[in-house]
């Protein structure tokens, strides 16, 4: 399991293990089969969840839920960007989608996990990021530097013209450029950020990022309880 680092890999693994139905999320239920079947919170369980913190593309900032329903004899998956906090749900649905700690996984590379005092050498982390296969062979890579229930600090590297497509975050974010230059855009305005500059953005506002040149920046997400 530790070799799976992307949403695509996890979905393929789950499909091989019988989770073949694609679920969609509504406020008070799950739907599938072209929205013809509604599954209520009391009629399904979450067998496993996989949380992806790295926003190398919008699909990688997500939680994948492996879900089964004995009543309907179904097993399938729900992919939800940034987890259940990003959608308006009833208390029953929030409770039904909650995953026991022993059934949670966070694929990928994390440098520091919710420690009391965590120190990170940013120059060293940038050098390590640029040695990774995703950076060498692709147009981006990410490293999760810190993760707790309320805070995420993620280093993101983008090659020139690489883009993080429009998405939202479940909490207030800050973006601080460490190398290069990026364009940060919302639906109403765009801002060019250079090395040493930063910005903040409230939760749930759609935004995108484009690298005007090879760039590395820090994304901080503050998640309210």
mmCIF file of C-alpha atoms in Angstrom:
data_model
loop_
_atom_site.group_PDB
_atom_site.id
_atom_site.type_symbol
_atom_site.label_atom_id
_atom_site.label_comp_id
_atom_site.label_asym_id
_atom_site.label_seq_id
_atom_site.Cartn_x
_atom_site.Cartn_y
_atom_site.Cartn_z
ATOM 1 C CA UNK A 1 0.000 0.000 0.000
ATOM 2 C CA UNK A 2 2.824 2.433 0.711
ATOM 3 C CA UNK A 3 3.781 2.339 -2.973
ATOM 4 C CA UNK A 4 0.530 4.087 -3.955
ATOM 5 C CA UNK A 5 1.087 7.805 -4.158
ATOM 6 C CA UNK A 6 -1.732 9.018 -6.442
ATOM 7 C CA UNK A 7 -5.519 8.960 -6.510
ATOM 8 C CA UNK A 8 -5.395 6.997 -9.764
ATOM 9 C CA UNK A 9 -3.314 4.223 -8.195
ATOM 10 C CA UNK A 10 -5.628 3.932 -5.197
ATOM 11 C CA UNK A 11 -8.728 3.797 -7.421
ATOM 12 C CA UNK A 12 -7.155 1.029 -9.503
ATOM 13 C CA UNK A 13 -6.277 -0.920 -6.361
ATOM 14 C CA UNK A 14 -9.798 -0.601 -4.966
ATOM 15 C CA UNK A 15 -11.381 -1.618 -8.270
ATOM 16 C CA UNK A 16 -9.260 -4.769 -8.270
ATOM 17 C CA UNK A 17 -10.660 -5.489 -4.797
ATOM 18 C CA UNK A 18 -14.299 -5.193 -5.798
ATOM 19 C CA UNK A 19 -15.024 -1.479 -5.285
ATOM 20 C CA UNK A 20 -16.457 -0.989 -8.757
ATOM 21 C CA UNK A 21 -19.313 1.497 -8.244
ATOM 22 C CA UNK A 22 -18.740 5.264 -8.550
ATOM 23 C CA UNK A 23 -20.593 7.139 -5.812
ATOM 24 C CA UNK A 24 -21.501 10.819 -5.859
ATOM 25 C CA UNK A 25 -22.186 12.932 -2.808
ATOM 26 C CA UNK A 26 -25.432 14.693 -1.958
ATOM 27 C CA UNK A 27 -26.285 16.623 1.183
ATOM 28 C CA UNK A 28 -28.077 13.710 2.846
ATOM 29 C CA UNK A 29 -27.086 10.567 0.902
ATOM 30 C CA UNK A 30 -24.848 8.885 -1.647
ATOM 31 C CA UNK A 31 -26.083 8.395 -5.205
ATOM 32 C CA UNK A 32 -24.980 6.027 -7.958
ATOM 33 C CA UNK A 33 -26.183 4.318 -11.139
ATOM 34 C CA UNK A 34 -26.848 7.630 -12.860
ATOM 35 C CA UNK A 35 -28.419 9.106 -9.709
ATOM 36 C CA UNK A 36 -31.195 6.496 -9.813
ATOM 37 C CA UNK A 37 -30.188 4.916 -6.482
ATOM 38 C CA UNK A 38 -29.903 6.874 -3.248
ATOM 39 C CA UNK A 39 -28.087 5.290 -0.294
ATOM 40 C CA UNK A 40 -28.856 6.764 3.114
ATOM 41 C CA UNK A 41 -26.224 7.197 5.864
ATOM 42 C CA UNK A 42 -27.552 4.234 7.853
ATOM 43 C CA UNK A 43 -27.184 1.957 4.806
ATOM 44 C CA UNK A 44 -23.440 2.245 4.098
ATOM 45 C CA UNK A 45 -20.090 2.071 5.895
ATOM 46 C CA UNK A 46 -16.657 3.486 5.080
ATOM 47 C CA UNK A 47 -14.240 0.558 4.957
ATOM 48 C CA UNK A 48 -11.145 2.671 4.309
ATOM 49 C CA UNK A 49 -10.158 6.211 3.409
ATOM 50 C CA UNK A 50 -7.076 7.599 1.687
ATOM 51 C CA UNK A 51 -6.195 11.258 2.170
ATOM 52 C CA UNK A 52 -4.018 13.041 -0.375
ATOM 53 C CA UNK A 53 -2.454 16.320 0.754
ATOM 54 C CA UNK A 54 -0.296 17.152 -2.241
ATOM 55 C CA UNK A 55 -1.987 19.448 -4.768
ATOM 56 C CA UNK A 56 0.062 18.332 -7.759
ATOM 57 C CA UNK A 57 -3.270 18.467 -9.570
ATOM 58 C CA UNK A 58 -6.832 18.998 -8.265
ATOM 59 C CA UNK A 59 -7.434 15.248 -8.100
ATOM 60 C CA UNK A 60 -4.540 14.829 -5.681
ATOM 61 C CA UNK A 61 -6.094 17.189 -3.108
ATOM 62 C CA UNK A 62 -8.751 14.733 -2.152
ATOM 63 C CA UNK A 63 -10.033 11.960 0.053
ATOM 64 C CA UNK A 64 -10.859 8.614 -1.537
ATOM 65 C CA UNK A 65 -13.483 6.647 0.411
ATOM 66 C CA UNK A 66 -13.880 2.876 -0.036
ATOM 67 C CA UNK A 67 -17.573 2.318 0.748
ATOM 68 C CA UNK A 68 -19.781 -0.758 1.031
ATOM 69 C CA UNK A 69 -23.519 -1.264 1.469
ATOM 70 C CA UNK A 70 -24.781 -4.658 2.624
ATOM 71 C CA UNK A 71 -28.383 -3.553 2.104
ATOM 72 C CA UNK A 72 -27.828 -2.800 -1.579
ATOM 73 C CA UNK A 73 -25.011 -5.354 -2.108
ATOM 74 C CA UNK A 74 -22.674 -2.679 -3.469
ATOM 75 C CA UNK A 75 -19.021 -1.742 -3.061
ATOM 76 C CA UNK A 76 -17.634 1.421 -4.572
ATOM 77 C CA UNK A 77 -15.628 4.601 -4.211
ATOM 78 C CA UNK A 78 -16.310 8.243 -3.478
ATOM 79 C CA UNK A 79 -13.670 10.835 -4.388
ATOM 80 C CA UNK A 80 -14.178 14.111 -2.584
ATOM 81 C CA UNK A 81 -11.901 17.136 -2.941
ATOM 82 C CA UNK A 82 -10.344 18.172 0.396
ATOM 83 C CA UNK A 83 -12.622 15.770 2.321
ATOM 84 C CA UNK A 84 -16.079 16.137 3.776
ATOM 85 C CA UNK A 85 -15.375 19.647 5.103
ATOM 86 C CA UNK A 86 -15.619 20.993 1.541
ATOM 87 C CA UNK A 87 -19.310 20.135 1.040
ATOM 88 C CA UNK A 88 -22.509 21.067 2.933
ATOM 89 C CA UNK A 89 -23.688 17.831 4.574
ATOM 90 C CA UNK A 90 -26.173 16.760 7.207
ATOM 91 C CA UNK A 91 -24.819 15.677 10.584
ATOM 92 C CA UNK A 92 -25.805 12.098 9.725
ATOM 93 C CA UNK A 93 -23.729 12.153 6.535
ATOM 94 C CA UNK A 94 -20.720 13.692 8.305
ATOM 95 C CA UNK A 95 -20.911 10.939 10.914
ATOM 96 C CA UNK A 96 -21.334 8.205 8.298
ATOM 97 C CA UNK A 97 -18.276 9.395 6.350
ATOM 98 C CA UNK A 98 -16.070 9.671 9.429
ATOM 99 C CA UNK A 99 -13.325 7.049 9.266
ATOM 100 C CA UNK A 100 -11.796 5.255 12.225
ATOM 101 C CA UNK A 101 -8.083 6.136 12.610
ATOM 102 C CA UNK A 102 -6.981 2.544 11.954
ATOM 103 C CA UNK A 103 -8.761 2.660 8.572
ATOM 104 C CA UNK A 104 -7.131 5.895 7.395
ATOM 105 C CA UNK A 105 -4.097 6.167 5.143
ATOM 106 C CA UNK A 106 -2.172 9.175 3.855
ATOM 107 C CA UNK A 107 -0.147 8.075 0.806
ATOM 108 C CA UNK A 108 2.831 10.137 -0.246
ATOM 109 C CA UNK A 109 5.847 11.805 1.341
ATOM 110 C CA UNK A 110 5.462 13.781 4.562
ATOM 111 C CA UNK A 111 8.457 15.328 6.264
ATOM 112 C CA UNK A 112 6.939 16.151 9.663
ATOM 113 C CA UNK A 113 3.707 14.804 11.160
ATOM 114 C CA UNK A 114 2.074 16.799 13.933
ATOM 115 C CA UNK A 115 5.147 16.943 16.153
ATOM 116 C CA UNK A 116 5.450 19.331 19.094
ATOM 117 C CA UNK A 117 8.393 21.188 17.552
ATOM 118 C CA UNK A 118 9.095 20.674 13.849
ATOM 119 C CA UNK A 119 12.044 22.384 12.138
ATOM 120 C CA UNK A 120 12.505 22.191 8.357
ATOM 121 C CA UNK A 121 15.417 23.360 6.191
ATOM 122 C CA UNK A 122 13.600 24.871 3.197
ATOM 123 C CA UNK A 123 16.693 24.950 0.971
ATOM 124 C CA UNK A 124 17.280 21.266 1.635
ATOM 125 C CA UNK A 125 13.625 20.460 0.923
ATOM 126 C CA UNK A 126 13.737 22.337 -2.394
ATOM 127 C CA UNK A 127 16.846 20.401 -3.433
ATOM 128 C CA UNK A 128 15.189 17.090 -2.510
ATOM 129 C CA UNK A 129 12.006 17.996 -4.375
ATOM 130 C CA UNK A 130 13.982 18.663 -7.560
ATOM 131 C CA UNK A 131 15.650 15.233 -7.368
ATOM 132 C CA UNK A 132 12.297 13.394 -7.373
ATOM 133 C CA UNK A 133 11.006 11.433 -10.355
ATOM 134 C CA UNK A 134 7.835 13.533 -10.602
ATOM 135 C CA UNK A 135 9.900 16.709 -10.949
ATOM 136 C CA UNK A 136 12.476 15.228 -13.327
ATOM 137 C CA UNK A 137 9.958 13.455 -15.561
ATOM 138 C CA UNK A 138 6.898 15.668 -15.137
ATOM 139 C CA UNK A 139 5.986 19.321 -14.780
ATOM 140 C CA UNK A 140 5.556 19.485 -10.973
ATOM 141 C CA UNK A 141 6.072 17.860 -7.589
ATOM 142 C CA UNK A 142 4.972 18.418 -3.991
ATOM 143 C CA UNK A 143 6.212 17.705 -0.483
ATOM 144 C CA UNK A 144 4.032 17.797 2.637
ATOM 145 C CA UNK A 145 6.246 19.513 5.225
ATOM 146 C CA UNK A 146 3.786 19.512 8.115
ATOM 147 C CA UNK A 147 0.371 17.997 8.749
ATOM 148 C CA UNK A 148 -2.022 18.146 11.679
ATOM 149 C CA UNK A 149 -5.789 18.237 12.085
ATOM 150 C CA UNK A 150 -5.812 22.026 11.723
ATOM 151 C CA UNK A 151 -2.748 22.890 9.617
ATOM 152 C CA UNK A 152 -1.087 21.793 6.385
ATOM 153 C CA UNK A 153 2.202 23.190 5.038
ATOM 154 C CA UNK A 154 2.971 21.964 1.536
ATOM 155 C CA UNK A 155 5.911 22.755 -0.745
ATOM 156 C CA UNK A 156 4.909 22.883 -4.409
ATOM 157 C CA UNK A 157 7.291 23.014 -7.358
ATOM 158 C CA UNK A 158 6.069 23.876 -10.850
ATOM 159 C CA UNK A 159 7.977 23.944 -14.117
ATOM 160 C CA UNK A 160 7.413 26.923 -16.402
ATOM 161 C CA UNK A 161 3.780 27.127 -17.631
ATOM 162 C CA UNK A 162 2.610 24.301 -15.346
ATOM 163 C CA UNK A 163 -0.798 25.030 -13.834
ATOM 164 C CA UNK A 164 -2.811 24.067 -10.766
ATOM 165 C CA UNK A 165 -6.307 24.175 -12.198
ATOM 166 C CA UNK A 166 -9.185 25.942 -10.480
ATOM 167 C CA UNK A 167 -9.993 24.460 -7.067
ATOM 168 C CA UNK A 168 -10.978 25.517 -3.541
ATOM 169 C CA UNK A 169 -9.500 24.960 -0.079
ATOM 170 C CA UNK A 170 -11.343 24.086 3.148
ATOM 171 C CA UNK A 171 -9.634 26.831 5.153
ATOM 172 C CA UNK A 172 -7.710 30.087 4.940
ATOM 173 C CA UNK A 173 -4.573 29.679 2.837
ATOM 174 C CA UNK A 174 -1.305 31.536 2.408
ATOM 175 C CA UNK A 175 0.981 31.243 -0.608
ATOM 176 C CA UNK A 176 4.650 32.261 -0.260
ATOM 177 C CA UNK A 177 6.989 32.146 -3.265
ATOM 178 C CA UNK A 178 10.443 30.726 -2.522
ATOM 179 C CA UNK A 179 11.792 30.617 -6.080
ATOM 180 C CA UNK A 180 10.652 31.986 -9.436
ATOM 181 C CA UNK A 181 7.325 33.670 -10.122
ATOM 182 C CA UNK A 182 3.688 32.570 -10.275
ATOM 183 C CA UNK A 183 0.317 34.004 -11.236
ATOM 184 C CA UNK A 184 -2.390 33.416 -8.631
ATOM 185 C CA UNK A 185 -5.904 33.890 -9.999
ATOM 186 C CA UNK A 186 -9.401 33.983 -8.534
ATOM 187 C CA UNK A 187 -12.602 34.457 -10.511
ATOM 188 C CA UNK A 188 -12.305 38.238 -10.108
ATOM 189 C CA UNK A 189 -8.591 39.077 -10.229
ATOM 190 C CA UNK A 190 -5.037 37.826 -10.819
ATOM 191 C CA UNK A 191 -1.866 38.645 -8.889
ATOM 192 C CA UNK A 192 1.733 38.080 -9.963
ATOM 193 C CA UNK A 193 3.937 36.916 -7.087
ATOM 194 C CA UNK A 194 7.736 36.905 -7.174
ATOM 195 C CA UNK A 195 10.385 35.346 -4.962
ATOM 196 C CA UNK A 196 9.895 36.639 -1.404
ATOM 197 C CA UNK A 197 6.249 37.697 -1.865
ATOM 198 C CA UNK A 198 3.142 36.090 -0.395
ATOM 199 C CA UNK A 199 -0.648 36.382 -0.231
ATOM 200 C CA UNK A 200 -3.572 35.045 1.782
ATOM 201 C CA UNK A 201 -7.041 33.909 0.679
ATOM 202 C CA UNK A 202 -10.203 33.044 2.652
ATOM 203 C CA UNK A 203 -11.630 29.530 2.573
ATOM 204 C CA UNK A 204 -13.758 28.115 -0.271
ATOM 205 C CA UNK A 205 -12.814 30.710 -2.914
ATOM 206 C CA UNK A 206 -12.033 29.123 -6.324
ATOM 207 C CA UNK A 207 -8.485 29.843 -7.466
ATOM 208 C CA UNK A 208 -5.746 28.618 -9.796
ATOM 209 C CA UNK A 209 -1.964 28.962 -10.019
ATOM 210 C CA UNK A 210 0.279 29.183 -13.097
ATOM 211 C CA UNK A 211 4.079 29.225 -13.055
ATOM 212 C CA UNK A 212 5.495 31.992 -15.229
ATOM 213 C CA UNK A 213 8.921 30.355 -14.809
ATOM 214 C CA UNK A 214 10.314 27.417 -12.854
ATOM 215 C CA UNK A 215 8.944 28.104 -9.358
ATOM 216 C CA UNK A 216 8.674 26.743 -5.832
ATOM 217 C CA UNK A 217 6.221 28.038 -3.245
ATOM 218 C CA UNK A 218 4.802 27.170 0.160
ATOM 219 C CA UNK A 219 1.076 26.577 0.555
ATOM 220 C CA UNK A 220 -0.297 26.787 4.093
ATOM 221 C CA UNK A 221 -3.881 25.660 4.791
ATOM 222 C CA UNK A 222 -5.510 26.492 8.138
ATOM 223 C CA UNK A 223 -8.491 24.212 8.663
ATOM 224 C CA UNK A 224 -11.157 25.195 11.188
ATOM 225 C CA UNK A 225 -12.575 22.468 13.407
#
